[in-house]
Coordinates of C-alpha atoms in Angstrom, one line a residue:
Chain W
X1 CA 102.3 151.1 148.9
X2 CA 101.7 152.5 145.2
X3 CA 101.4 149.8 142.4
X4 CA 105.3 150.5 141.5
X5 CA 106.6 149.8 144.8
X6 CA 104.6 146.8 145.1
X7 CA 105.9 145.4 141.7
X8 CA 109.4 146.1 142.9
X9 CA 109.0 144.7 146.1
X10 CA 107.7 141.3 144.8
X11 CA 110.4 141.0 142.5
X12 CA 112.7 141.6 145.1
X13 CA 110.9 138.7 147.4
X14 CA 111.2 136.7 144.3
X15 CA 115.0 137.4 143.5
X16 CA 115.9 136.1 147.1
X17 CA 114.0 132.9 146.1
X18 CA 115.9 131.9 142.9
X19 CA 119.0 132.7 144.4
X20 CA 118.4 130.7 147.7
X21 CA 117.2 127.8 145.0
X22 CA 120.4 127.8 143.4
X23 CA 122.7 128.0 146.8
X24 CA 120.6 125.1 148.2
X25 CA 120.5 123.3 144.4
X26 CA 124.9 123.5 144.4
X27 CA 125.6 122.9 148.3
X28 CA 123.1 119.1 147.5
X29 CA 124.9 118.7 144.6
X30 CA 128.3 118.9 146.4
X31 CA 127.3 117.1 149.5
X32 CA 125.7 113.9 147.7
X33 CA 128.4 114.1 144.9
X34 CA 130.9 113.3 148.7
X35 CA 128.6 111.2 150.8
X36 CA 126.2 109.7 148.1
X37 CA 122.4 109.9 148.9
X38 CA 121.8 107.5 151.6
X39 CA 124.7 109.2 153.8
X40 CA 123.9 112.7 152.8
X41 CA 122.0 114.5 155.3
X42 CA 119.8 117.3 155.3
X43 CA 121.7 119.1 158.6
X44 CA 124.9 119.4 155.9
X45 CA 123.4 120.6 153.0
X46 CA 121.5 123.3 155.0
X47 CA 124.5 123.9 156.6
X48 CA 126.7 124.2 153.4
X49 CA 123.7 126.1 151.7
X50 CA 123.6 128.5 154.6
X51 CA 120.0 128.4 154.5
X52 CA 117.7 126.4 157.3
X53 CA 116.3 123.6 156.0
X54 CA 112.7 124.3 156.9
X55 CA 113.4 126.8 154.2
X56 CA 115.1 124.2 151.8
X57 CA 111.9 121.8 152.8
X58 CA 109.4 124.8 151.8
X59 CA 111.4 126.0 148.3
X60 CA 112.4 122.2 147.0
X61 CA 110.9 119.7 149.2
X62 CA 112.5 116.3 151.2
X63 CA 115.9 114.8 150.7
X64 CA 114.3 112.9 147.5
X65 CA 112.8 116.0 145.8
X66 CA 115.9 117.7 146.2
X67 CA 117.8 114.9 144.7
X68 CA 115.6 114.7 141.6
X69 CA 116.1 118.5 141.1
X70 CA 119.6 118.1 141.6
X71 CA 119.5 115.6 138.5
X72 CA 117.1 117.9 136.2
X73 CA 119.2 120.8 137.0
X74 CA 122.7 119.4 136.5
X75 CA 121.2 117.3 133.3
X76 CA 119.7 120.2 131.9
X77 CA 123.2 122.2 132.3
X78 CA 125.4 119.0 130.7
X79 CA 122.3 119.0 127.5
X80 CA 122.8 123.1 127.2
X81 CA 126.6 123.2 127.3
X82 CA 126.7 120.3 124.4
X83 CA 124.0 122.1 122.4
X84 CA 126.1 125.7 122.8
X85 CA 129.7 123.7 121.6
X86 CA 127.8 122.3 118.4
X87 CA 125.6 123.9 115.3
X88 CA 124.2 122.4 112.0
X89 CA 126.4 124.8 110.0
X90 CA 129.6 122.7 111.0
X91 CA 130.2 119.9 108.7
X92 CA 128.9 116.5 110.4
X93 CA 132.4 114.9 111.6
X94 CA 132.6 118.9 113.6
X95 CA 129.4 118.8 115.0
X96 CA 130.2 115.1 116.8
X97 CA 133.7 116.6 117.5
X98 CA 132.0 119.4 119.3
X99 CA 129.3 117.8 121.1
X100 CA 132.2 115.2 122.6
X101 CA 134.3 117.5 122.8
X102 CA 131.7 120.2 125.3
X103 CA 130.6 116.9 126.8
X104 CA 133.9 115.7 128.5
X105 CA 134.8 119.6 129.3
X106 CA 131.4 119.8 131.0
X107 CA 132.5 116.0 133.1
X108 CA 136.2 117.4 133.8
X109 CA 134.8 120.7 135.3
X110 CA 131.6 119.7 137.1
X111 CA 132.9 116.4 138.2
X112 CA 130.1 116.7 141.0
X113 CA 127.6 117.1 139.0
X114 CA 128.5 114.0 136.7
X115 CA 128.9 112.3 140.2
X116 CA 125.5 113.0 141.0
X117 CA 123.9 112.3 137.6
X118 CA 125.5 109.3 136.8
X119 CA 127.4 107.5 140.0
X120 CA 124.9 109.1 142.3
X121 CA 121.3 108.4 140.4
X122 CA 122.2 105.1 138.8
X123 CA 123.4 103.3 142.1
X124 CA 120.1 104.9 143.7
X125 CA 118.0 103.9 141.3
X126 CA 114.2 104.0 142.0
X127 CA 112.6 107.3 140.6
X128 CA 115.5 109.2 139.8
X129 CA 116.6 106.7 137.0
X130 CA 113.3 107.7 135.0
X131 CA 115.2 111.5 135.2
X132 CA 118.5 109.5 133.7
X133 CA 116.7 107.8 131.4
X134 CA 114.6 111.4 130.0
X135 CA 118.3 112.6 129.4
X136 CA 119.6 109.7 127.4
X137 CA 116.6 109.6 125.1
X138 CA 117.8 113.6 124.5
X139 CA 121.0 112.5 124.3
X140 CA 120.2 109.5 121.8
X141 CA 117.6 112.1 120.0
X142 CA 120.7 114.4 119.3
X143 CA 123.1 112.2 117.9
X144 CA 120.8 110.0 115.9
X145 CA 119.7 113.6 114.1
X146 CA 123.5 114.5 113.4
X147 CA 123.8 110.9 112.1
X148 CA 120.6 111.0 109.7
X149 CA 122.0 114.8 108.1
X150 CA 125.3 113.2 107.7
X151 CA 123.8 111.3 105.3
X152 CA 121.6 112.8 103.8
X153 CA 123.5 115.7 103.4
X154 CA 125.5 113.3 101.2
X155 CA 122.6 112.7 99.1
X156 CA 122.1 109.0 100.6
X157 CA 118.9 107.6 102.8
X158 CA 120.4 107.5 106.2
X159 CA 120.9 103.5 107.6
X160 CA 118.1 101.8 109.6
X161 CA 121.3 101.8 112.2
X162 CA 121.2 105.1 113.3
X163 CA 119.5 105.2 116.2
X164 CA 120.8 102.4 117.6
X165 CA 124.5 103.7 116.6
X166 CA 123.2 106.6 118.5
X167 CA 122.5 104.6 121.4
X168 CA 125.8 102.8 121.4
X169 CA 127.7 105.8 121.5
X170 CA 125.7 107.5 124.1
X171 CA 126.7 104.3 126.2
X172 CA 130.2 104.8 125.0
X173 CA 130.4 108.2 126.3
X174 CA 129.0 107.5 129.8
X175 CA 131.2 104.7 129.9
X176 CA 134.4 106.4 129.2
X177 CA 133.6 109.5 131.6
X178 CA 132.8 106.9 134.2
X179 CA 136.6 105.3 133.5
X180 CA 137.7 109.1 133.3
X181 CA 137.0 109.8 136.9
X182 CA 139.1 108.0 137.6
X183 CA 141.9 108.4 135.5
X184 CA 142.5 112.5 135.8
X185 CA 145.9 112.1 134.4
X186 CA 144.3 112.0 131.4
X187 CA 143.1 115.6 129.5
X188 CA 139.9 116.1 128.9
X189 CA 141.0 116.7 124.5
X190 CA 142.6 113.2 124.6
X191 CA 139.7 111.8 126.1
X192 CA 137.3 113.1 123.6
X193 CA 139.7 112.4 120.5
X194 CA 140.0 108.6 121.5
X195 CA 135.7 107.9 121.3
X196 CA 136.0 110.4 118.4
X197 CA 138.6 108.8 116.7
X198 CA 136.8 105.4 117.7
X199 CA 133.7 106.2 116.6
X200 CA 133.5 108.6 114.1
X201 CA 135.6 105.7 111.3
X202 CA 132.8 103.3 112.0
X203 CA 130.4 105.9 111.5
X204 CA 132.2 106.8 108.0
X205 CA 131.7 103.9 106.8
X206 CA 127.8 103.7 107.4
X207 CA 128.3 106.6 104.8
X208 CA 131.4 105.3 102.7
X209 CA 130.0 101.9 102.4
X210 CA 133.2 99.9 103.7
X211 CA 131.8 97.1 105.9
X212 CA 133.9 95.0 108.3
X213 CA 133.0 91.1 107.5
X214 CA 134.0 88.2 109.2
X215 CA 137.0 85.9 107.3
X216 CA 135.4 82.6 106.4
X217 CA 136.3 80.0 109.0
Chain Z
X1 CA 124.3 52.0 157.3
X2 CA 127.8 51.2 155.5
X3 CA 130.3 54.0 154.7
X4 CA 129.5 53.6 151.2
X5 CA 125.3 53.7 151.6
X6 CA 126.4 56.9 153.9
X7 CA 128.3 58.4 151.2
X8 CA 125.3 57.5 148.8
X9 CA 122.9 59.0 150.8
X10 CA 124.9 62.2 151.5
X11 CA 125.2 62.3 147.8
X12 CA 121.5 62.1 147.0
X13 CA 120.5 64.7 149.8
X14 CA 123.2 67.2 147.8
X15 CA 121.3 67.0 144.8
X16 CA 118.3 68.0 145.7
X17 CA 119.3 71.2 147.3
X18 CA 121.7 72.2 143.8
X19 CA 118.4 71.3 141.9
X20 CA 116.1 73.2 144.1
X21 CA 118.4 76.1 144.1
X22 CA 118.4 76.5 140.4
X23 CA 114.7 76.1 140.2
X24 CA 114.4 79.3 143.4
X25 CA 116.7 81.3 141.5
X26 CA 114.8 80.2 137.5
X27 CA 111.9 81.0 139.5
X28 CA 113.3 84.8 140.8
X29 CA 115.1 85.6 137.3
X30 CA 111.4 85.4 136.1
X31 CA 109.7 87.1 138.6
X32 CA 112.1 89.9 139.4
X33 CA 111.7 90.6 135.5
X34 CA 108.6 90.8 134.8
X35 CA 107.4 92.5 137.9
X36 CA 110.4 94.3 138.8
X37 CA 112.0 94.3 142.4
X38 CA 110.5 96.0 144.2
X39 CA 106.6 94.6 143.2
X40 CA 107.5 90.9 142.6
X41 CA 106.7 88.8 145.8
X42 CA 108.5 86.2 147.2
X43 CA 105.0 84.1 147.9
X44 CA 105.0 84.9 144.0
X45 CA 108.4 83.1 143.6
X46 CA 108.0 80.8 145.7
X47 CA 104.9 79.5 144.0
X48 CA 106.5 79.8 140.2
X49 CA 109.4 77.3 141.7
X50 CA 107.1 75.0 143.7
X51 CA 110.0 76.0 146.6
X52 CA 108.2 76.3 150.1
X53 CA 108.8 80.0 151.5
X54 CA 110.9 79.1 154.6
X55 CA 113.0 76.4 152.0
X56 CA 113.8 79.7 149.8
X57 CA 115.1 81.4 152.7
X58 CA 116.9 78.7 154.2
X59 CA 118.9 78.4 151.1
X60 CA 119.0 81.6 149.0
X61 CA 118.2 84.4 152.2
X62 CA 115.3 87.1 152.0
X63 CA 114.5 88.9 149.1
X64 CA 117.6 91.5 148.9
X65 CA 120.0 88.2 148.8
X66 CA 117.7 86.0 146.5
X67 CA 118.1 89.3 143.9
X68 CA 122.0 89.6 144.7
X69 CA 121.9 85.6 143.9
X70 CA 120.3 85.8 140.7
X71 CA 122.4 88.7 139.2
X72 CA 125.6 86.8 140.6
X73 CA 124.5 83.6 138.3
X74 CA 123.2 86.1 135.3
X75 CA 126.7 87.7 135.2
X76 CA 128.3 84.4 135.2
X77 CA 126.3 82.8 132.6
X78 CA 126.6 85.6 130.8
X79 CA 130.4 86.0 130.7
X80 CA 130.5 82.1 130.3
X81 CA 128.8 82.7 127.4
X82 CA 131.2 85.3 126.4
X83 CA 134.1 83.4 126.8
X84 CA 132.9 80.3 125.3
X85 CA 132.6 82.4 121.8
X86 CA 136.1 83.4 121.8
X87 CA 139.1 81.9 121.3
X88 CA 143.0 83.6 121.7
X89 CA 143.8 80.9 118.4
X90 CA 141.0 83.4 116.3
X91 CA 142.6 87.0 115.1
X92 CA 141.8 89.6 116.8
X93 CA 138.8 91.2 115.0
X94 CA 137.4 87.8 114.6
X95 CA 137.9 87.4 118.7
X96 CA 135.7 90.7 119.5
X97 CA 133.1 89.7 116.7
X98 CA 132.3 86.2 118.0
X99 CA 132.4 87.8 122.0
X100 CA 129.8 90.4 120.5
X101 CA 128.1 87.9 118.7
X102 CA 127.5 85.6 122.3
X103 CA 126.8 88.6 123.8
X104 CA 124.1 89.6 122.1
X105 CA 122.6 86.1 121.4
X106 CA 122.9 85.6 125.6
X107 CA 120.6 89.0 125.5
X108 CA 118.0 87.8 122.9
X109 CA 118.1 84.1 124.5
X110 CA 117.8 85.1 128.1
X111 CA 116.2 88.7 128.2
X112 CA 114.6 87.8 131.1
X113 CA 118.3 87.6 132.7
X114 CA 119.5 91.0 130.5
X115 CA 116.6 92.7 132.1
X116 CA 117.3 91.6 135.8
X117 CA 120.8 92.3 135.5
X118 CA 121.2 95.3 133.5
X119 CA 117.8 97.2 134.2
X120 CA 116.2 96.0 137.1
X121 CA 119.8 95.7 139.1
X122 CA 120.7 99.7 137.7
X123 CA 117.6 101.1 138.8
X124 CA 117.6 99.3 142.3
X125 CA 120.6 100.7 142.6
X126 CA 122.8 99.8 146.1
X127 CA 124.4 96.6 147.1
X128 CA 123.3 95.0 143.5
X129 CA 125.0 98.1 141.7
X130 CA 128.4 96.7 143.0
X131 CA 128.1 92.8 141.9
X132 CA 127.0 95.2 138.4
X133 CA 130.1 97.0 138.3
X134 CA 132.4 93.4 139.5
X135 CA 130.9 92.5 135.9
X136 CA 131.8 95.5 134.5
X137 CA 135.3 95.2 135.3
X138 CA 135.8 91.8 133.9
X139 CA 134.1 92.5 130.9
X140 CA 136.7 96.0 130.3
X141 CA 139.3 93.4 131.8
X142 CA 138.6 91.3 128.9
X143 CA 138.4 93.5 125.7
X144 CA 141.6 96.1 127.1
X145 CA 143.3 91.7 126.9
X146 CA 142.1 91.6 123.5
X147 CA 143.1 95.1 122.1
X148 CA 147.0 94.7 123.8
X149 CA 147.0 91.3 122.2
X150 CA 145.9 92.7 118.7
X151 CA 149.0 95.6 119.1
X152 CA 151.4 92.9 120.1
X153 CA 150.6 90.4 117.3
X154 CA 151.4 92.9 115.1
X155 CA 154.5 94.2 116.5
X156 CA 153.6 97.3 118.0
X157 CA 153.5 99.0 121.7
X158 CA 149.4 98.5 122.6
X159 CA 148.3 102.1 122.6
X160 CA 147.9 104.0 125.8
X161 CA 144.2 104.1 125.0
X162 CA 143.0 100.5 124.9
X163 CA 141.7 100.1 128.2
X164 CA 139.6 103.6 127.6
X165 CA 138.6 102.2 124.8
X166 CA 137.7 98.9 126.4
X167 CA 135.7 100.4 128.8
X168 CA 133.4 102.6 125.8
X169 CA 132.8 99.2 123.9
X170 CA 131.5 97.8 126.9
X171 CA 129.1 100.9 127.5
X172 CA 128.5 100.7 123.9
X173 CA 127.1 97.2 124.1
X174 CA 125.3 97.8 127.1
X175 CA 123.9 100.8 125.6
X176 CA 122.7 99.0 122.2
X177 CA 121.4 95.7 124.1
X178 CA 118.9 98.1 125.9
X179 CA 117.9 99.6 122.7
X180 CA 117.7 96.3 120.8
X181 CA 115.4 95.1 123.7
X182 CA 112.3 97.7 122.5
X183 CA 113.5 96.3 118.6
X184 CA 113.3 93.1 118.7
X185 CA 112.2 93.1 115.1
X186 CA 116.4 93.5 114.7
X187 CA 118.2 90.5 114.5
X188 CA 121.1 89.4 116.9
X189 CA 123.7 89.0 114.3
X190 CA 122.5 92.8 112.7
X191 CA 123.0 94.6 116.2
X192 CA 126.6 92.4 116.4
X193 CA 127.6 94.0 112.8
X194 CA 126.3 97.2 113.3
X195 CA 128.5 97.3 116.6
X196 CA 131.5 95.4 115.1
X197 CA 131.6 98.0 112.4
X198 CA 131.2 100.9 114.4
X199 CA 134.1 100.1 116.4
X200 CA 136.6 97.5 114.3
X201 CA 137.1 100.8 112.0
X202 CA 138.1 102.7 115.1
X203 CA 140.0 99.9 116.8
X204 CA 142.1 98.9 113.7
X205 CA 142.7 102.6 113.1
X206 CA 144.2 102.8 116.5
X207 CA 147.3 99.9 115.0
X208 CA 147.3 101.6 111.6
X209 CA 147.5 104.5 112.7
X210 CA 145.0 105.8 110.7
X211 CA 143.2 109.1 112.9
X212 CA 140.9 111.5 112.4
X213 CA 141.7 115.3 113.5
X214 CA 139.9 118.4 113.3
X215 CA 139.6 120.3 110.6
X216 CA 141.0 123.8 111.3
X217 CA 138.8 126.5 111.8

C-alpha cells in the first residue's frame, strides 16, 4: 500500500468512527429522553443505533459514559446555537433577546435533548450534575458579560449585582422551559418574550437607576 | 393503673418518640450536609443525635427514608416560613417582597437545610427529586395566586402568562439562593432587593402594560 492509499484508507476507518459516534450519541439521547436512565437499556440503544453494542462499549464506554457524553454533546450544541443567535455588535437589550430567543428555539426543537440535560441529568444526579453544573457556570459566565457591557457601554461601573442577576435568570430560563414542556400550546416567541419582557425591565433599571422599595408599614 | 394514669402514661411515652424524631432527623439535616448522601453514615447520625442505630430505623427507616424524611420537614419549614411572611391584607408587591425576604433569611438561617434540599436532594436525584418538585409546585402554586390576585385588585383579566412567570421566579430564587450560598459576604435583604427589582419591574409591567419589543432590524 503506497503512503497515499494508506492516508486515505485511515481516514476512511476514521470517518466510519465519527459517524457511528454520532448514530449511537442520537439513538441514547432518544431512548433516555423516553425511558429515563435507570430504565434505558443498552439492547435498545444498540438497537435504535443499529450498531452492536460491543461496538458502542468500545467507541463510548458503559451506560454511564454514554450518558455523560450524551450531556456534553447536547450541552455543548444548546451553548453553540445561543452563541450563533447573539453578537456584541447588537445593542445589549438584542443580544438578551437573541440569546432567549435561540435558547427556547433550541428547547422546542430538541425537546430530547433538553429532556436529557435537564429532566434526565438532574433527577440522576451523581456525576452527571457536575456536567450540568460546567454548563450553568457558561451560561451564568455569558449573561453576567452582556450585563457588565450594558453598562458600561453606558459609561456607568456595572452593579456588584450582576452575576448574581446572571444567576437568577439562568434559573429563570431553566425554569420556564421546564414549565414549557409541558405546556406546547404555547410558541416558542411567546415564551421567550414573557422572561424577556420579565427580565429585561428589572435589568433596565440596574442601569436607569429606578429601584423598587418597600412602602413604609 | 387508672384510665387517667393510663392516659398519662400513654402521653409521656408519645413524647419521647416526637422529641427523639426531631433530634434523628436535626441530627441527618447536619450530616447529610456536610458529608453529602451518599458519604454521610448513619453510625455518623446516629452518634450526632445520641439516637441508637436500630431506634433510627425503627422510627425514621434506612438511610434512603431518613433522607426522604428530612427533605419532607426542610420543604415544610421552609414554606411555613414563606407563608408566615406574607399576608393577602399586604398589596401585592409588598406580598412577594416579604415571601422573598423569608425566603432568603430561611436560606441564610438554615443553609444546612437549603443545602440538603436543594443541592444534595438535586444531585441524588430519584425518589427525593419528586418530594423536590411536590415543593416546587406549591411554591409556582403560590406566586401564579399572588400575580392573579394583583391583576384582579386592579380590575384587570390576570394575564395568560402568570403561572409562566410564576414558575421563572421560583427558578430565579432557586438559582440566586445557590449563588448567594458561595457569597455569603451578601446580605439577605440585598439578594431579596436585587431579586424584587429584577422582577417587580417585569411583573408590574405585565398590569400596566408597559412591554418591551424588538427593535426592527
Amino acid at each position: 500500500m503506497s503512503v497515499d492509499e494508506e492516508r486515505r484508507s485511515t481516514r476512511v476507518k476514521r470517518l466510519p468512527r465519527e459517524v457511528r459516534e454520532r448514530q449511537i450519541l442520537d439513538a441514547a439521547v432518544r431512548v433516555f429522553s423516553q425511558y429515563g436512565y435507570h430504565n434505558a437499556s443498552m439492547d435498545e440503544i444498540s438497537e435504535v443505533a443499529g450498531v452492536s453494542k460491543p461496538m458502542i462499549y468500545a467507541y463510548l464506554g458503559h451506560k454511564e459514559d454514554l450518558f455523560a457524553a450524551c450531556i456534553r454533546r447536547e450541552a455543548t450544541m444548546l451553548m453553540e446555537a445561543i452563541a450563533a443567535g447573539v453578537t456584541t455588535e447588537q445593542a445589549p437589550d438584542m443580544q438578551l433577546w437573541h440569546g432567549l430567543r435561540a435558547f427556547f428555539q433550541f428547547v422546542g426543537e430538541q425537546k430530547q435533548s433538553w429532556r436529557v440535560l435537564h429532566r434526565q441529568a438532574t433527577s440522576q444526579g451523581g456525576p452527571f450534575s457536575e456536567e450540568l453544573l460546567a454548563m450553568r457556570s457558561r451560561a451564568i459566565n455569558l449573561v453576567d458579560a452582556l450585563l457588565v457591557r450594558s453598562a458600561t457601554t453606558r459609561g456607568e461601573a456595572p452593579a456588584k449585582s450582576t452575576e448574581a442577576l446572571a444567576a437568577a435568570l439562568v434559573g429563570a430560563s431553566e425554569s420556564l422551559a421546564d414549565w414549557w414542556l409541558d405546556h406546547p400550546e404555547v410558541s416558542d416567541k411567546t415564551v421567550a418574550s414573557w422572561l424577556m419582557n420579565l427580565v429585561w425591565m428589572g435589568f433596565g433599571d440596574l442601569v436607569t437607576g429606578t429601584v423598587w422599595t418597600p412602602t413604609p408599614e
